[in-house]
PDB file of C-alpha atoms in Angstrom:
ATOM      1  CA  SER A1145      82.992  -2.983-140.266  1.00 45.00           C
ATOM      2  CA  GLN A1146      83.614  -2.635-136.682  1.00 49.00           C
ATOM      3  CA  GLN A1147      80.971  -1.416-134.206  1.00 57.00           C
ATOM      4  CA  GLY A1148      83.248  -0.332-131.488  1.00 66.00           C
ATOM      5  CA  GLU A1149      86.614   1.542-131.453  1.00 79.00           C
ATOM      6  CA  GLU A1150      88.609   1.139-128.403  1.00 84.00           C
ATOM      7  CA  ASP A1151      91.060   3.886-127.014  1.00 86.00           C
ATOM      8  CA  PRO A1152      93.867   3.470-126.350  1.00 92.00           C
ATOM      9  CA  GLN A1153      95.009   0.738-128.586  1.00 91.00           C
ATOM     10  CA  ALA A1154      97.674  -0.096-126.227  1.00 94.00           C
ATOM     11  CA  LEU A1155      98.229   0.458-122.488  1.00 96.00           C
ATOM     12  CA  SER A1156     101.146  -0.302-120.186  1.00 97.00           C
ATOM     13  CA  ILE A1157     100.761   0.175-116.438  1.00 97.00           C
ATOM     14  CA  GLN A1158     102.405  -1.042-113.207  1.00 97.00           C
ATOM     15  CA  GLU A1159     100.870  -3.730-111.136  1.00 97.00           C
ATOM     16  CA  GLY A1160      98.472  -2.081-108.599  1.00 97.00           C
ATOM     17  CA  GLU A1161      97.561   0.762-110.821  1.00 97.00           C
ATOM     18  CA  ASN A1162      94.089   1.248-112.459  1.00 97.00           C
ATOM     19  CA  ALA A1163      93.569   0.706-116.137  1.00 97.00           C
ATOM     20  CA  THR A1164      90.880   2.567-118.045  1.00 97.00           C
ATOM     21  CA  MET A1165      89.928   1.702-121.475  1.00 96.00           C
ATOM     22  CA  ASN A1166      87.305   3.513-123.560  1.00 95.00           C
ATOM     23  CA  CYS A1167      85.055   2.293-126.413  1.00 93.00           C
ATOM     24  CA  SER A1168      82.898   4.289-128.859  1.00 92.00           C
ATOM     25  CA  TYR A1169      80.306   2.661-131.095  1.00 89.00           C
ATOM     26  CA  LYS A1170      78.470   3.623-134.120  1.00 87.00           C
ATOM     27  CA  THR A1171      74.882   2.373-134.210  1.00 85.00           C
ATOM     28  CA  SER A1172      72.219   1.942-131.524  1.00 86.00           C
ATOM     29  CA  ILE A1173      72.546  -1.113-129.306  1.00 88.00           C
ATOM     30  CA  ASN A1174      70.613  -3.283-127.042  1.00 87.00           C
ATOM     31  CA  ASN A1175      73.595  -3.937-124.797  1.00 90.00           C
ATOM     32  CA  LEU A1176      77.300  -3.489-124.709  1.00 92.00           C
ATOM     33  CA  GLN A1177      79.665  -6.207-123.740  1.00 94.00           C
ATOM     34  CA  TRP A1178      83.402  -6.506-122.721  1.00 96.00           C
ATOM     35  CA  TYR A1179      85.513  -9.434-123.437  1.00 96.00           C
ATOM     36  CA  ARG A1180      89.088 -10.341-122.695  1.00 97.00           C
ATOM     37  CA  GLN A1181      91.434 -12.380-124.901  1.00 96.00           C
ATOM     38  CA  ASN A1182      94.739 -13.719-123.730  1.00 94.00           C
ATOM     39  CA  SER A1183      97.276 -14.008-126.605  1.00 86.00           C
ATOM     40  CA  GLY A1184      95.979 -16.224-129.412  1.00 77.00           C
ATOM     41  CA  ARG A1185      93.181 -17.830-127.315  1.00 88.00           C
ATOM     42  CA  GLY A1186      89.481 -17.548-127.314  1.00 91.00           C
ATOM     43  CA  LEU A1187      87.576 -14.446-125.876  1.00 95.00           C
ATOM     44  CA  VAL A1188      86.180 -14.684-122.501  1.00 96.00           C
ATOM     45  CA  HIS A1189      83.076 -12.657-121.486  1.00 96.00           C
ATOM     46  CA  LEU A1190      83.756 -10.265-118.696  1.00 97.00           C
ATOM     47  CA  ILE A1191      80.672  -8.037-118.262  1.00 96.00           C
ATOM     48  CA  LEU A1192      77.374  -6.989-120.056  1.00 94.00           C
ATOM     49  CA  ILE A1193      75.667  -3.575-119.575  1.00 94.00           C
ATOM     50  CA  ARG A1194      72.204  -3.010-120.931  1.00 92.00           C
ATOM     51  CA  SER A1195      71.289   0.043-122.914  1.00 91.00           C
ATOM     52  CA  ASN A1196      69.195   1.298-119.955  1.00 93.00           C
ATOM     53  CA  GLU A1197      71.975   1.033-117.486  1.00 95.00           C
ATOM     54  CA  ARG A1198      74.558   3.499-116.775  1.00 97.00           C
ATOM     55  CA  GLU A1199      77.023   1.757-114.559  1.00 97.00           C
ATOM     56  CA  LYS A1200      77.801  -1.827-113.565  1.00 97.00           C
ATOM     57  CA  HIS A1201      80.324  -3.448-111.396  1.00 96.00           C
ATOM     58  CA  SER A1202      81.769  -6.909-111.274  1.00 96.00           C
ATOM     59  CA  GLY A1203      84.649  -7.653-108.744  1.00 97.00           C
ATOM     60  CA  ARG A1204      87.509  -5.315-109.886  1.00 97.00           C
ATOM     61  CA  LEU A1205      85.727  -4.301-113.077  1.00 98.00           C
ATOM     62  CA  ARG A1206      83.529  -1.216-113.421  1.00 98.00           C
ATOM     63  CA  VAL A1207      81.790  -0.440-116.786  1.00 98.00           C
ATOM     64  CA  THR A1208      80.024   2.750-117.665  1.00 97.00           C
ATOM     65  CA  LEU A1209      77.746   3.372-120.609  1.00 96.00           C
ATOM     66  CA  ASP A1210      76.658   6.670-122.128  1.00 95.00           C
ATOM     67  CA  THR A1211      74.221   5.984-124.848  1.00 93.00           C
ATOM     68  CA  SER A1212      73.921   9.690-125.651  1.00 94.00           C
ATOM     69  CA  LYS A1213      77.743   9.723-126.565  1.00 94.00           C
ATOM     70  CA  LYS A1214      77.704   6.121-127.848  1.00 93.00           C
ATOM     71  CA  SER A1215      80.589   5.326-125.585  1.00 94.00           C
ATOM     72  CA  SER A1216      81.541   2.972-122.766  1.00 95.00           C
ATOM     73  CA  SER A1217      84.511   2.648-120.475  1.00 97.00           C
ATOM     74  CA  LEU A1218      86.054  -0.288-118.683  1.00 97.00           C
ATOM     75  CA  LEU A1219      87.964   0.244-115.481  1.00 98.00           C
ATOM     76  CA  ILE A1220      90.123  -2.449-113.983  1.00 98.00           C
ATOM     77  CA  THR A1221      91.145  -1.498-110.496  1.00 98.00           C
ATOM     78  CA  ALA A1222      94.210  -2.707-108.727  1.00 97.00           C
ATOM     79  CA  SER A1223      95.647  -4.411-111.756  1.00 97.00           C
ATOM     80  CA  ARG A1224      97.642  -7.531-111.623  1.00 97.00           C
ATOM     81  CA  ALA A1225     100.133  -9.045-114.048  1.00 96.00           C
ATOM     82  CA  ALA A1226      97.560 -11.676-114.836  1.00 96.00           C
ATOM     83  CA  ASP A1227      95.329  -8.945-116.288  1.00 97.00           C
ATOM     84  CA  THR A1228      97.740  -8.632-119.200  1.00 97.00           C
ATOM     85  CA  ALA A1229      95.513  -9.415-122.207  1.00 97.00           C
ATOM     86  CA  SER A1230      93.568  -7.694-125.048  1.00 96.00           C
ATOM     87  CA  TYR A1231      90.269  -6.288-124.080  1.00 96.00           C
ATOM     88  CA  PHE A1232      87.352  -5.858-126.577  1.00 95.00           C
ATOM     89  CA  CYS A1233      84.068  -4.081-126.433  1.00 94.00           C
ATOM     90  CA  ALA A1234      81.239  -5.416-128.537  1.00 92.00           C
ATOM     91  CA  GLY A1235      77.842  -3.944-129.244  1.00 89.00           C
ATOM     92  CA  SER A1236      74.898  -6.014-129.611  1.00 83.00           C
ATOM     93  CA  ASN A1237      72.038  -5.227-132.087  1.00 76.00           C
ATOM     94  CA  THR A1238      69.634  -7.707-133.874  1.00 70.00           C
ATOM     95  CA  GLY A1239      71.550 -10.609-132.952  1.00 66.00           C
ATOM     96  CA  LYS A1240      74.938  -9.512-134.127  1.00 77.00           C
ATOM     97  CA  LEU A1241      77.636  -8.910-131.696  1.00 85.00           C
ATOM     98  CA  ILE A1242      80.187  -6.565-133.315  1.00 86.00           C
ATOM     99  CA  PHE A1243      83.598  -6.103-131.835  1.00 89.00           C
ATOM    100  CA  GLY A1244      85.942  -3.282-131.724  1.00 89.00           C
ATOM    101  CA  GLN A1245      89.728  -3.553-132.599  1.00 89.00           C
ATOM    102  CA  GLY A1246      90.601  -4.012-128.881  1.00 92.00           C
ATOM    103  CA  THR A1247      92.921  -2.465-126.305  1.00 94.00           C
ATOM    104  CA  THR A1248      96.131  -4.356-125.500  1.00 95.00           C
ATOM    105  CA  LEU A1249      96.855  -4.014-121.716  1.00 97.00           C
ATOM    106  CA  GLN A1250     100.249  -4.797-120.366  1.00 97.00           C
ATOM    107  CA  VAL A1251     100.459  -4.943-116.648  1.00 97.00           C
ATOM    108  CA  LYS A1252     104.182  -5.036-115.337  1.00 96.00           C
ATOM    109  CA  PRO A1253     104.948  -6.707-112.133  1.00 92.00           C
TER     110      PRO A1253
ATOM    111  CA  ASP B 825      87.098 -24.261-120.542  1.00 86.00           C
ATOM    112  CA  SER B 826      84.145 -22.601-122.358  1.00 89.00           C
ATOM    113  CA  GLY B 827      82.434 -25.854-123.365  1.00 94.00           C
ATOM    114  CA  VAL B 828      82.770 -24.740-126.998  1.00 97.00           C
ATOM    115  CA  THR B 829      84.917 -27.251-129.102  1.00 97.00           C
ATOM    116  CA  GLN B 830      86.535 -26.426-132.237  1.00 98.00           C
ATOM    117  CA  THR B 831      88.627 -28.712-134.618  1.00 97.00           C
ATOM    118  CA  PRO B 832      91.179 -28.720-135.909  1.00 97.00           C
ATOM    119  CA  LYS B 833      93.254 -26.309-133.730  1.00 96.00           C
ATOM    120  CA  HIS B 834      95.691 -25.646-136.558  1.00 97.00           C
ATOM    121  CA  LEU B 835      95.236 -26.061-140.325  1.00 97.00           C
ATOM    122  CA  ILE B 836      97.820 -25.450-143.005  1.00 98.00           C
ATOM    123  CA  THR B 837      96.777 -25.628-146.601  1.00 98.00           C
ATOM    124  CA  ALA B 838      97.544 -24.097-149.982  1.00 98.00           C
ATOM    125  CA  THR B 839      95.896 -21.401-152.117  1.00 98.00           C
ATOM    126  CA  GLY B 840      92.946 -22.660-154.057  1.00 98.00           C
ATOM    127  CA  GLN B 841      92.125 -25.418-151.606  1.00 98.00           C
ATOM    128  CA  ARG B 842      88.932 -26.066-149.533  1.00 98.00           C
ATOM    129  CA  VAL B 843      88.793 -26.682-145.891  1.00 98.00           C
ATOM    130  CA  THR B 844      86.058 -27.332-143.167  1.00 98.00           C
ATOM    131  CA  LEU B 845      86.180 -26.042-139.739  1.00 98.00           C
ATOM    132  CA  ARG B 846      83.959 -27.750-137.188  1.00 98.00           C
ATOM    133  CA  CYS B 847      82.433 -26.424-133.998  1.00 98.00           C
ATOM    134  CA  SER B 848      80.411 -28.021-131.235  1.00 98.00           C
ATOM    135  CA  PRO B 849      78.566 -25.555-129.074  1.00 97.00           C
ATOM    136  CA  ARG B 850      78.069 -25.764-125.246  1.00 95.00           C
ATOM    137  CA  SER B 851      75.603 -28.324-124.290  1.00 93.00           C
ATOM    138  CA  GLY B 852      72.136 -26.770-124.665  1.00 91.00           C
ATOM    139  CA  ASP B 853      73.167 -23.760-126.532  1.00 93.00           C
ATOM    140  CA  LEU B 854      71.159 -23.169-129.826  1.00 92.00           C
ATOM    141  CA  SER B 855      72.987 -20.436-131.418  1.00 92.00           C
ATOM    142  CA  VAL B 856      76.344 -20.736-133.115  1.00 95.00           C
ATOM    143  CA  TYR B 857      78.339 -17.702-134.359  1.00 95.00           C
ATOM    144  CA  TRP B 858      81.551 -17.570-136.442  1.00 97.00           C
ATOM    145  CA  TYR B 859      84.101 -14.962-136.282  1.00 96.00           C
ATOM    146  CA  GLN B 860      87.313 -14.310-138.269  1.00 96.00           C
ATOM    147  CA  GLN B 861      90.215 -12.603-136.476  1.00 95.00           C
ATOM    148  CA  SER B 862      93.256 -11.214-138.396  1.00 92.00           C
ATOM    149  CA  LEU B 863      95.710  -8.483-137.640  1.00 85.00           C
ATOM    150  CA  ASP B 864      94.502  -6.115-140.175  1.00 83.00           C
ATOM    151  CA  GLN B 865      90.793  -6.728-139.947  1.00 83.00           C
ATOM    152  CA  GLY B 866      90.384  -7.394-136.330  1.00 87.00           C
ATOM    153  CA  LEU B 867      87.589  -9.606-135.200  1.00 91.00           C
ATOM    154  CA  GLN B 868      84.921  -9.774-137.982  1.00 93.00           C
ATOM    155  CA  PHE B 869      81.455 -11.214-137.501  1.00 92.00           C
ATOM    156  CA  LEU B 870      80.843 -13.871-140.299  1.00 95.00           C
ATOM    157  CA  ILE B 871      77.531 -15.585-139.603  1.00 95.00           C
ATOM    158  CA  GLN B 872      75.076 -16.752-136.950  1.00 93.00           C
ATOM    159  CA  TYR B 873      72.862 -19.913-136.933  1.00 94.00           C
ATOM    160  CA  TYR B 874      70.086 -20.537-134.445  1.00 92.00           C
ATOM    161  CA  ASN B 875      68.673 -24.063-134.225  1.00 93.00           C
ATOM    162  CA  GLY B 876      69.679 -24.989-137.715  1.00 95.00           C
ATOM    163  CA  GLU B 877      68.629 -21.786-139.447  1.00 94.00           C
ATOM    164  CA  GLU B 878      70.744 -18.834-140.623  1.00 94.00           C
ATOM    165  CA  ARG B 879      69.867 -15.874-138.279  1.00 90.00           C
ATOM    166  CA  ALA B 880      72.387 -13.134-139.007  1.00 89.00           C
ATOM    167  CA  LYS B 881      74.786 -12.497-141.631  1.00 91.00           C
ATOM    168  CA  GLY B 882      78.004 -10.364-141.465  1.00 91.00           C
ATOM    169  CA  ASN B 883      81.118  -9.965-143.723  1.00 85.00           C
ATOM    170  CA  ILE B 884      81.136 -13.431-144.986  1.00 94.00           C
ATOM    171  CA  LEU B 885      82.668 -13.940-148.463  1.00 95.00           C
ATOM    172  CA  GLU B 886      80.774 -15.784-151.077  1.00 96.00           C
ATOM    173  CA  ARG B 887      83.612 -18.317-151.013  1.00 97.00           C
ATOM    174  CA  PHE B 888      82.734 -19.031-147.499  1.00 97.00           C
ATOM    175  CA  SER B 889      79.610 -21.091-146.403  1.00 97.00           C
ATOM    176  CA  ALA B 890      78.298 -22.549-143.071  1.00 98.00           C
ATOM    177  CA  GLN B 891      75.717 -24.810-141.788  1.00 97.00           C
ATOM    178  CA  GLN B 892      74.333 -25.967-138.488  1.00 97.00           C
ATOM    179  CA  PHE B 893      73.264 -29.582-138.228  1.00 97.00           C
ATOM    180  CA  PRO B 894      70.273 -31.247-136.380  1.00 96.00           C
ATOM    181  CA  ASP B 895      72.726 -32.092-133.593  1.00 95.00           C
ATOM    182  CA  LEU B 896      73.499 -28.295-133.349  1.00 96.00           C
ATOM    183  CA  HIS B 897      77.141 -28.656-134.430  1.00 97.00           C
ATOM    184  CA  SER B 898      78.269 -26.200-137.087  1.00 98.00           C
ATOM    185  CA  GLU B 899      80.752 -26.311-139.913  1.00 98.00           C
ATOM    186  CA  LEU B 900      82.285 -23.432-141.668  1.00 98.00           C
ATOM    187  CA  ASN B 901      83.552 -24.287-145.300  1.00 98.00           C
ATOM    188  CA  LEU B 902      86.153 -22.118-146.876  1.00 98.00           C
ATOM    189  CA  SER B 903      86.853 -22.686-150.629  1.00 98.00           C
ATOM    190  CA  SER B 904      89.164 -21.386-153.318  1.00 98.00           C
ATOM    191  CA  LEU B 905      91.407 -20.181-150.316  1.00 98.00           C
ATOM    192  CA  GLU B 906      93.606 -17.137-150.727  1.00 97.00           C
ATOM    193  CA  LEU B 907      96.532 -16.058-148.803  1.00 96.00           C
ATOM    194  CA  GLY B 908      94.379 -13.316-147.109  1.00 95.00           C
ATOM    195  CA  ASP B 909      92.176 -15.972-145.701  1.00 97.00           C
ATOM    196  CA  SER B 910      94.887 -16.857-143.311  1.00 97.00           C
ATOM    197  CA  ALA B 911      93.319 -16.080-139.875  1.00 96.00           C
ATOM    198  CA  LEU B 912      92.119 -17.317-136.507  1.00 97.00           C
ATOM    199  CA  TYR B 913      88.617 -18.447-136.935  1.00 98.00           C
ATOM    200  CA  PHE B 914      86.390 -18.551-133.829  1.00 97.00           C
ATOM    201  CA  CYS B 915      83.225 -20.301-133.044  1.00 97.00           C
ATOM    202  CA  ALA B 916      80.957 -19.068-130.212  1.00 96.00           C
ATOM    203  CA  SER B 917      77.697 -20.182-128.822  1.00 95.00           C
ATOM    204  CA  SER B 918      74.938 -18.803-126.821  1.00 91.00           C
ATOM    205  CA  GLY B 919      71.718 -20.179-125.334  1.00 83.00           C
ATOM    206  CA  GLY B 920      69.055 -18.213-127.217  1.00 71.00           C
ATOM    207  CA  GLU B 921      68.530 -16.532-130.616  1.00 68.00           C
ATOM    208  CA  GLY B 922      71.000 -13.741-129.795  1.00 63.00           C
ATOM    209  CA  THR B 923      68.428 -11.016-129.808  1.00 62.00           C
ATOM    210  CA  THR B 924      68.229 -10.816-126.011  1.00 66.00           C
ATOM    211  CA  ASN B 925      70.963  -9.876-123.687  1.00 67.00           C
ATOM    212  CA  GLU B 926      73.170 -12.830-123.957  1.00 83.00           C
ATOM    213  CA  LYS B 927      76.855 -13.364-123.627  1.00 89.00           C
ATOM    214  CA  LEU B 928      78.884 -15.545-126.029  1.00 93.00           C
ATOM    215  CA  PHE B 929      81.140 -18.480-125.066  1.00 94.00           C
ATOM    216  CA  PHE B 930      83.970 -18.779-127.473  1.00 96.00           C
ATOM    217  CA  GLY B 931      85.948 -21.727-128.556  1.00 97.00           C
ATOM    218  CA  SER B 932      89.780 -21.727-128.712  1.00 96.00           C
ATOM    219  CA  GLY B 933      89.772 -21.206-132.431  1.00 97.00           C
ATOM    220  CA  THR B 934      91.249 -22.733-135.511  1.00 97.00           C
ATOM    221  CA  GLN B 935      94.419 -21.150-136.835  1.00 97.00           C
ATOM    222  CA  LEU B 936      94.289 -21.258-140.575  1.00 98.00           C
ATOM    223  CA  SER B 937      97.416 -20.793-142.514  1.00 97.00           C
ATOM    224  CA  VAL B 938      97.177 -20.457-146.424  1.00 97.00           C
ATOM    225  CA  LEU B 939     100.537 -20.918-148.096  1.00 96.00           C
TER     226      LEU B 939
END
């Protein structure tokens, strides 16, 4: 079963635009994490937001968390062609990190 | 490079066979996680080991088993393979037990093809 569900499933934007991906999860979490996966390769951790945090920044990434709505969003500002990848949210609870289905982002040069 | 090593990178086998996937975690990491990624099921958590002991279990089939050895490397054994077991299998590691706010470091995966 999936913990998170990302929306949209696919996103195509022009270089320089902002990309926003949303994630909803089902159960209570200790933290929510976002990972990136380039085609067929291993996932790379991007950012972690704890359940008592509402917003977090890391470079061009901004993550928000609304525990009352069980939702999170990932904003990538000033996107680059190199940002083309799949992005996954993952909820952490009792040692399990459960991933959503992911959003496939295409950034056109 | 995440520091997590998975072998082999590719594996092609036949239905009914048994295979072993191997994972070496990052130096110093005590937890190892196994995930299965397929187009229809997405990224599914299979199992976690911490310092040699099973810590959390997910959607792991009875035909699958795993263990973590004293040197902390882990093996995932898949038996009586079916076509539907074809997937990308990832290993990940983290420093602690996984109950705190830890991030995972993923290997590059083993692509299993069952023919």
